[in-house]
Every structure is written in structure tokens, then in C-alpha cells.
Coordinates of C-alpha atoms in Angstrom, one line a residue:
X212 CA -128.9 114.4 86.8
X213 CA -126.0 112.0 88.7
X214 CA -126.7 108.1 89.5
X215 CA -126.6 108.0 92.7
X216 CA -130.3 111.4 91.9
X217 CA -131.9 109.5 89.6
X218 CA -131.9 106.8 92.1
X219 CA -133.0 108.2 94.5
X220 CA -135.8 109.7 91.9
X221 CA -136.4 106.2 91.0
X222 CA -136.9 104.1 94.0
X223 CA -138.7 107.4 95.1
X224 CA -141.2 106.6 91.2
X225 CA -141.9 103.1 91.7
X226 CA -142.7 103.4 95.6
X227 CA -145.5 105.9 94.4
X228 CA -145.7 103.7 91.5
X229 CA -146.5 100.0 93.0
X230 CA -148.5 101.0 95.8
X231 CA -150.8 103.0 93.4
X232 CA -150.7 99.2 92.0
X233 CA -151.3 97.4 95.3
X234 CA -154.2 98.8 95.9
X235 CA -155.9 98.2 92.4
X236 CA -154.1 95.1 92.7
X237 CA -157.0 94.8 95.8
X238 CA -160.2 96.3 94.1
X239 CA -162.6 93.4 94.9
X240 CA -164.2 90.9 93.7
X241 CA -160.7 88.9 93.9
X242 CA -161.8 86.9 90.2
X243 CA -159.7 83.4 90.4
X244 CA -158.4 81.5 86.8
X245 CA -160.8 78.8 87.0
X246 CA -164.0 81.8 87.0
X247 CA -162.1 83.7 84.3
X248 CA -164.0 84.6 80.7
X249 CA -163.1 85.2 77.7
X250 CA -164.7 89.0 77.9
X251 CA -162.7 91.7 77.0
X252 CA -162.9 93.4 80.5
X253 CA -162.2 89.3 82.6
X254 CA -158.9 89.5 80.5
X255 CA -158.0 93.0 81.2
X256 CA -158.7 93.2 85.4
X257 CA -156.6 89.1 84.5
X258 CA -154.0 90.9 83.4
X259 CA -153.4 93.4 85.9
X260 CA -154.2 91.6 88.5
X261 CA -153.6 88.1 88.5
X262 CA -149.9 88.9 86.5
X263 CA -148.4 92.8 86.7
X264 CA -149.4 93.7 90.0
X265 CA -147.7 90.9 91.7
X266 CA -145.1 91.9 91.3
X267 CA -145.6 94.9 93.3
X268 CA -144.6 93.3 96.6
X269 CA -140.7 91.9 95.1
X270 CA -140.0 95.4 93.4
X271 CA -140.7 97.3 97.0
X272 CA -139.1 94.7 98.9
X273 CA -136.1 94.7 96.3
X274 CA -135.8 98.4 96.8
X275 CA -136.2 98.0 101.1
X276 CA -133.5 95.3 101.0
X277 CA -131.0 97.6 99.3
X278 CA -131.9 100.4 101.0
X279 CA -131.0 98.3 104.3
X280 CA -127.9 96.9 103.4
X281 CA -127.0 100.7 101.4
X282 CA -126.6 102.4 105.4
X283 CA -125.0 99.2 106.7
X284 CA -127.3 99.1 110.0
X285 CA -128.3 96.0 110.0
X286 CA -124.5 95.6 111.3
X287 CA -125.7 97.0 114.6
X288 CA -128.7 95.2 115.4
X289 CA -129.8 97.5 118.5
X290 CA -130.5 99.8 116.3
X291 CA -132.1 97.7 113.7
X292 CA -134.3 96.3 116.1
X293 CA -135.9 99.7 117.3
X294 CA -135.9 101.7 114.2
X295 CA -137.7 99.3 112.9
X296 CA -140.2 98.7 116.3
X297 CA -141.1 102.5 115.4
X298 CA -140.9 102.0 111.7
X299 CA -142.7 99.0 110.9
X300 CA -144.3 97.4 114.2
X301 CA -146.3 100.4 114.8
X302 CA -147.9 100.8 112.3
X303 CA -148.1 97.5 111.2
X304 CA -149.9 97.2 115.1
X305 CA -151.9 100.1 115.3
X306 CA -153.2 100.3 112.2
X307 CA -154.5 96.3 111.7
X308 CA -155.3 96.5 115.6
X309 CA -157.6 99.3 115.2
X310 CA -159.6 97.7 112.0
X311 CA -159.6 94.5 114.7
X312 CA -161.3 96.9 116.5
X313 CA -163.7 97.9 114.2
X314 CA -164.7 94.7 112.8
X315 CA -165.6 92.7 116.5
X316 CA -168.0 96.3 117.0
X317 CA -169.5 96.2 114.2
X318 CA -169.6 92.5 114.2
X319 CA -171.7 92.1 117.2
X320 CA -173.2 95.8 117.3
X321 CA -174.4 96.1 114.1
X322 CA -174.5 92.1 113.6
X323 CA -172.2 93.4 110.4
X324 CA -169.6 91.1 109.0
X325 CA -166.1 92.3 107.7
X326 CA -164.4 88.9 107.6
X327 CA -165.8 84.8 107.5
X328 CA -163.2 84.5 110.7
X329 CA -164.6 87.1 112.8
X330 CA -165.1 86.5 115.5
X331 CA -162.5 83.7 115.1
X332 CA -162.5 79.8 116.1
X333 CA -159.9 79.3 118.2
X334 CA -156.7 80.8 119.2
X335 CA -154.0 80.9 116.3
X336 CA -157.7 82.1 114.6
X337 CA -156.9 85.6 117.1
X338 CA -153.1 85.4 116.3
X339 CA -153.7 84.7 112.4
X340 CA -155.9 88.2 112.4
X341 CA -153.7 90.3 115.3
X342 CA -151.3 89.9 115.0
X343 CA -150.1 87.6 111.9
X344 CA -148.9 85.1 113.3
X345 CA -149.1 81.9 111.2
X346 CA -151.3 83.8 107.8
X347 CA -152.8 87.0 107.4
X348 CA -153.9 89.8 109.2
X349 CA -156.8 91.4 109.5
X350 CA -156.0 94.4 107.3
X351 CA -154.8 91.7 104.6
X352 CA -152.3 93.6 103.0
X353 CA -150.6 94.4 106.6
X354 CA -148.9 90.4 105.6
X355 CA -146.0 92.8 103.7
X356 CA -145.3 94.8 107.2
X357 CA -145.5 90.8 108.0
X358 CA -143.0 89.4 106.1
X359 CA -141.1 92.3 106.3
X360 CA -140.5 92.7 110.4
X361 CA -139.1 88.9 110.0
X362 CA -136.8 89.8 107.3
X363 CA -135.3 92.6 109.8
X364 CA -135.0 90.2 112.4
X365 CA -133.3 88.0 109.4
X366 CA -130.9 90.8 108.4
X367 CA -127.8 90.4 110.5
X368 CA -127.4 87.0 109.2
X369 CA -127.5 88.0 105.5
X370 CA -125.8 91.4 106.0
X371 CA -123.1 88.3 107.9
X372 CA -122.9 86.7 104.8
X373 CA -123.6 89.4 101.9
X374 CA -120.1 90.4 102.8
X375 CA -118.1 87.0 103.8
X376 CA -119.8 84.3 101.9
X377 CA -122.5 86.6 98.9
X378 CA -122.7 83.7 96.3
X379 CA -122.8 80.8 98.9
X380 CA -125.8 82.5 100.9
X381 CA -127.2 83.8 98.1
X382 CA -128.2 79.1 97.3
X383 CA -128.5 78.5 100.6
X384 CA -131.7 81.6 100.7
X385 CA -133.0 80.1 97.8
X386 CA -133.3 76.3 98.9
X387 CA -134.5 77.1 102.0
X388 CA -137.2 79.4 101.3
X389 CA -138.5 79.0 97.7
X390 CA -138.9 75.6 99.4
X391 CA -140.9 76.3 101.9
X392 CA -138.3 75.1 104.3
X393 CA -139.1 77.8 106.7
X394 CA -142.0 76.6 106.5
X395 CA -144.9 79.7 108.1
X396 CA -141.7 82.0 108.7
X397 CA -142.3 84.2 105.9
X398 CA -146.3 84.2 104.2
X399 CA -144.3 84.7 100.8
X400 CA -141.7 83.1 99.5
X401 CA -139.8 85.1 97.1
X402 CA -139.4 88.1 99.8
X403 CA -136.6 86.8 101.1
X404 CA -134.5 86.1 97.8
X405 CA -135.7 89.1 97.0
X406 CA -134.1 91.3 99.5
X407 CA -131.0 89.4 99.4
X408 CA -130.8 89.9 95.7
X409 CA -131.7 94.2 97.2
X410 CA -128.7 93.5 100.0
X411 CA -126.5 92.5 97.5
X412 CA -126.6 94.9 94.8
X413 CA -126.0 96.9 97.7
X414 CA -123.2 95.8 99.7
X415 CA -121.8 94.6 95.7
X416 CA -122.2 98.0 94.3
X417 CA -123.5 96.9 91.5
X418 CA -124.0 100.1 88.4
X419 CA -128.0 100.4 88.9
X420 CA -128.1 102.4 85.3
X421 CA -125.8 99.9 83.3
X422 CA -129.1 98.4 82.3
X423 CA -131.2 101.6 81.3
X424 CA -129.9 101.2 77.6
X425 CA -131.9 97.7 77.7
X426 CA -135.3 99.3 79.0
X427 CA -137.8 99.1 75.6
X428 CA -136.6 95.3 75.9
X429 CA -137.2 94.9 80.0
X430 CA -140.6 96.2 79.9
X431 CA -141.7 94.1 76.9
X432 CA -140.4 90.6 78.3
X433 CA -142.4 91.9 81.6
X434 CA -145.8 92.4 79.7
X435 CA -145.2 89.7 77.1
X436 CA -144.0 87.5 80.3
X437 CA -147.5 88.7 82.9
X438 CA -149.8 87.5 78.8
X439 CA -148.4 84.6 78.3
X440 CA -149.1 84.1 83.0
X441 CA -153.2 85.6 81.5
X442 CA -152.5 83.2 78.6
X443 CA -152.0 79.8 80.7
X444 CA -153.3 80.4 83.9
X445 CA -150.1 79.9 85.5
X446 CA -151.3 80.0 89.6
X447 CA -147.8 80.1 90.6
X448 CA -146.2 83.7 89.6
X449 CA -143.5 83.0 92.1
X450 CA -141.2 83.0 89.1
X451 CA -142.4 86.2 87.7
X452 CA -142.6 88.0 90.6
X453 CA -138.6 86.6 91.0
X454 CA -137.5 87.9 87.5
X455 CA -139.8 91.1 87.3
X456 CA -137.5 93.7 90.2
X457 CA -135.0 93.4 87.9
X458 CA -137.3 93.8 83.7
X459 CA -139.4 96.8 86.0
X460 CA -135.8 99.0 87.7
X461 CA -135.0 99.1 83.5
X462 CA -137.5 100.0 82.6
X463 CA -138.6 102.7 85.1
X464 CA -135.8 104.4 83.2
X465 CA -138.1 105.5 80.6
X466 CA -140.3 107.1 83.3
X467 CA -138.3 108.7 85.3
X468 CA -137.2 112.5 83.3
X469 CA -140.9 113.0 82.2
X470 CA -143.9 114.9 84.4
X471 CA -145.4 112.2 85.2
X472 CA -142.5 110.4 86.6
X473 CA -142.1 113.7 87.8
X474 CA -145.0 113.9 90.0
X475 CA -145.1 110.4 91.0
X476 CA -141.3 110.8 92.9
X477 CA -143.1 113.0 95.2
X478 CA -146.7 111.5 95.3
X479 CA -144.0 109.2 97.3
X480 CA -144.5 110.7 100.8
X481 CA -147.8 109.7 100.3
X482 CA -147.5 105.9 99.6
X483 CA -147.1 104.4 102.9
X484 CA -150.2 106.4 104.6
X485 CA -152.2 104.5 101.7
X486 CA -150.5 101.8 101.2
X487 CA -151.3 100.9 105.3
X488 CA -155.0 102.5 105.7
X489 CA -156.2 101.6 102.1
X490 CA -158.3 98.1 102.4
X491 CA -160.2 99.2 105.0
X492 CA -161.7 102.4 102.1
X493 CA -161.2 99.8 99.2
X494 CA -163.8 97.8 101.4
X495 CA -166.2 100.9 102.0
X496 CA -166.6 101.7 98.3
X497 CA -167.2 98.5 97.3
X498 CA -169.8 98.0 99.9
X499 CA -171.3 102.0 98.8
X500 CA -171.1 100.7 95.1
X501 CA -172.9 97.6 95.4
X502 CA -176.8 99.5 96.2
X503 CA -175.9 100.9 93.0
X504 CA -174.8 97.7 90.2
X505 CA -177.2 97.5 88.5
X506 CA -177.5 101.2 87.6
X507 CA -174.0 101.4 87.5
X508 CA -171.3 98.8 84.6
X509 CA -168.3 97.4 87.3
X510 CA -166.7 97.8 85.3
X511 CA -167.1 101.8 85.7
X512 CA -166.7 101.1 90.1
X513 CA -163.0 98.8 89.1
X514 CA -161.6 101.6 87.3
X515 CA -162.6 104.5 89.5
X516 CA -161.7 103.0 92.9
X517 CA -157.8 103.2 93.4
X518 CA -158.0 107.0 91.9
X519 CA -161.3 107.3 93.7
X520 CA -159.1 105.9 97.1
X521 CA -156.0 106.6 96.6
X522 CA -157.5 110.5 96.2
X523 CA -159.5 110.2 99.3
X524 CA -156.5 109.0 101.6
X525 CA -153.9 111.5 99.8
X526 CA -156.6 114.1 100.9
X527 CA -156.4 112.7 104.5
X528 CA -153.1 112.0 104.6
X529 CA -152.8 116.0 104.3
X530 CA -155.2 116.9 106.8
X531 CA -153.7 115.2 109.5
X532 CA -150.7 116.3 108.8
X533 CA -151.7 119.5 108.6
X534 CA -153.8 119.6 111.7
X535 CA -152.7 116.6 113.3
X536 CA -149.1 115.9 112.7
X537 CA -147.8 113.8 116.3
X538 CA -150.3 112.3 115.9
X539 CA -149.7 111.2 112.6
X540 CA -145.3 110.9 112.7
X541 CA -146.2 108.5 115.5
X542 CA -148.7 106.1 114.6
X543 CA -146.1 105.9 110.8
X544 CA -143.1 105.9 112.9
X545 CA -141.3 108.4 110.8
X546 CA -141.7 112.6 111.6
X547 CA -144.6 114.7 109.3
X548 CA -144.7 117.5 108.5
X549 CA -146.8 120.3 107.6
X550 CA -148.2 120.0 103.2
X551 CA -145.8 122.6 102.0
X552 CA -146.2 125.7 99.6
X553 CA -146.7 124.3 96.0
X554 CA -144.2 126.4 95.4
X555 CA -141.7 124.9 97.6
X556 CA -142.8 121.1 96.5
X557 CA -139.7 118.9 96.2
X558 CA -139.4 115.4 94.5
X559 CA -139.5 113.0 97.2
X560 CA -137.2 110.9 98.3
X561 CA -138.0 109.0 100.8
X562 CA -137.0 105.0 101.0
X563 CA -140.1 102.4 100.3
X564 CA -142.3 100.9 102.3
X565 CA -140.5 99.1 105.8
X566 CA -137.0 100.9 105.1

């Protein structure tokens, strides 16, 4: 397998793995370090939700930056705006405003509240829930798309720096965003530096498989760093998020040649739909579980929920792709074909979320 094929398959595999991690990260309820106990399940849950899978968005951001600047679309701002308006803005608006509409109907019609901020107390609250103006939108995972849209607007400036003064640009990006000098321009400070580093890898044509020989040490270092985060109850994981993509990328080489890795790469085409749609489905599983909680232990729900949600959404995607491919393609911002027959299945090499 050529280096280019290895990179494509690794991107596809990581895309599905990271978005499954996003779903697991959001399994309710959120338990902060202050409420952590020394019970084994509590520690395992904290290890995965407060450390390991906190690194999913940085990995996806790094890959998105790499793919965008590798394509050099940043040098054509109008084309960039048209493409990203279709592939990021349209899905963001559809999946967020749809959930906001459902939340308002449930609140006013049935007295069921999906959020403590329904209805918002002021215009700023409405702007946040609807568009992620200065805070998280109602479909909270979509704050990633919100920030990615901002990065797309900044991409021409980043691209100029990457090609003319890459290291000065890197220092400026770190200095501005890691010190929150951008205020609420980005909700996640780490995204801009990681996005820029992905662009640096593309523009400077780094050898992306050069460190594969360190896959096991990279994996071990990442897992140990996550263990330290939990053991020391480090609430600010920004430095872990900065480093993690550069440990996870070579560590992923361990999975690429395996049957499991190839299966995850094939599942990549479902990833974006799972990402944008998983929050309300996950909430529905929590609502269904709560009446049964006296008889069904919470750890059972916590383990099964992400598999159930991903499975349901993959089936939903397949049904929509078969019967309403035009509608599905419109709301996802990319053409959707009917699911191929098993004999014709190919490794998915779609770009990561928002690319």
C-alpha cells in the first residue's frame, strides 16, 4: 500500500473512531472531577469521558486543516466560502434549528424541557441557541461546526502565513488563541493552533508515516497522560488536546492493517451524519432509560448507549440514502448515493467532518 493510500485509510478510520468517541463522550449525565468517586466504574467513565475522548475534536480538527490546505482551496476565498457554506453551514443550520424548533414545541405544547435555557431570557440567549453566537448552540456537539466555520473564514489568512512565514504564523496563532485574545470568536481555544498545524503538515509536505515505528510508545504515552489527568483531576486539558493528535496519529498505524481498522474505514461515510444527529437520539435513550433505572444498572446503559445510537443512525442513514438521497444529500451538504451491495463495498476515504 502506498503512503498516500495509507494516509487516506487512516483518515477514514480515525474519522469513524473519533466520532464514535464523541458519542461516548456525550453519554449523560456529565460527571465532573468534583463528583468523582474511587469506584472502578466511576474511574473508567472519567478516564474515557474526561481524558481519552476529550481528544476527539483536536484529531478531527488537525485532519480537517491538513485536507483543506492540501487542496489549496484557501487560495480561492470565494470557492472556499461556497463550498463550506454548503458542507458546514447548511448542516449546522438544519440540524440545530430543527432541534430548536422541536424543543420549543415540546416546551410550549407538552411542558417538556430539553434545555434549561428554553425559552431564552434575552436576545443573546436566542442567538446562542440558534447560531452559537457566543455560546453553545442547542445541538451542543455542533459547536465544533460553529468553530470550524470561523476557521474557514480565517483559512485564507492562515494560508498566507503558512506559505510565507509559517513559524511566525504559528507563534501568532498560539499566542492569540491560547491566551483567549480572540474572546468568543472561537469557543475552543485549542482548535486554531491544531488546525494551523494540520495546514503546516500539508503545506510543508511532512511525511505522515515517518513516526509509525513509534506507534506503541505513542499509544502508551497518550494513555499514561490520560491516566495522569484523571489521577491528578486536571480540569484544564488544553495541553493534552494539543499533544494528543500527534500521539494518536502514529498510534493509529496499529489498527490500519487489521480487519477492525478496515471495517472502521468503510464506516467512515456514516460519520458526519452520526455526528450532527447523535445528540437528540442520545437524549432519547436517556429519557427511555430513566424509568427503568431501578432495575437496569446505569453502567449497562452507559456501555450500550453509544452502540445503540450509532447503530440506529447508521440504519437511518441507509434508509434515507435509499429512499430520499436528494434530501439527505442536501442537509448533509454532499451528494449521497444509495448503499452499495456488499460485494461492491469499498474503503471509504471521505474527508473528516467539515472538510
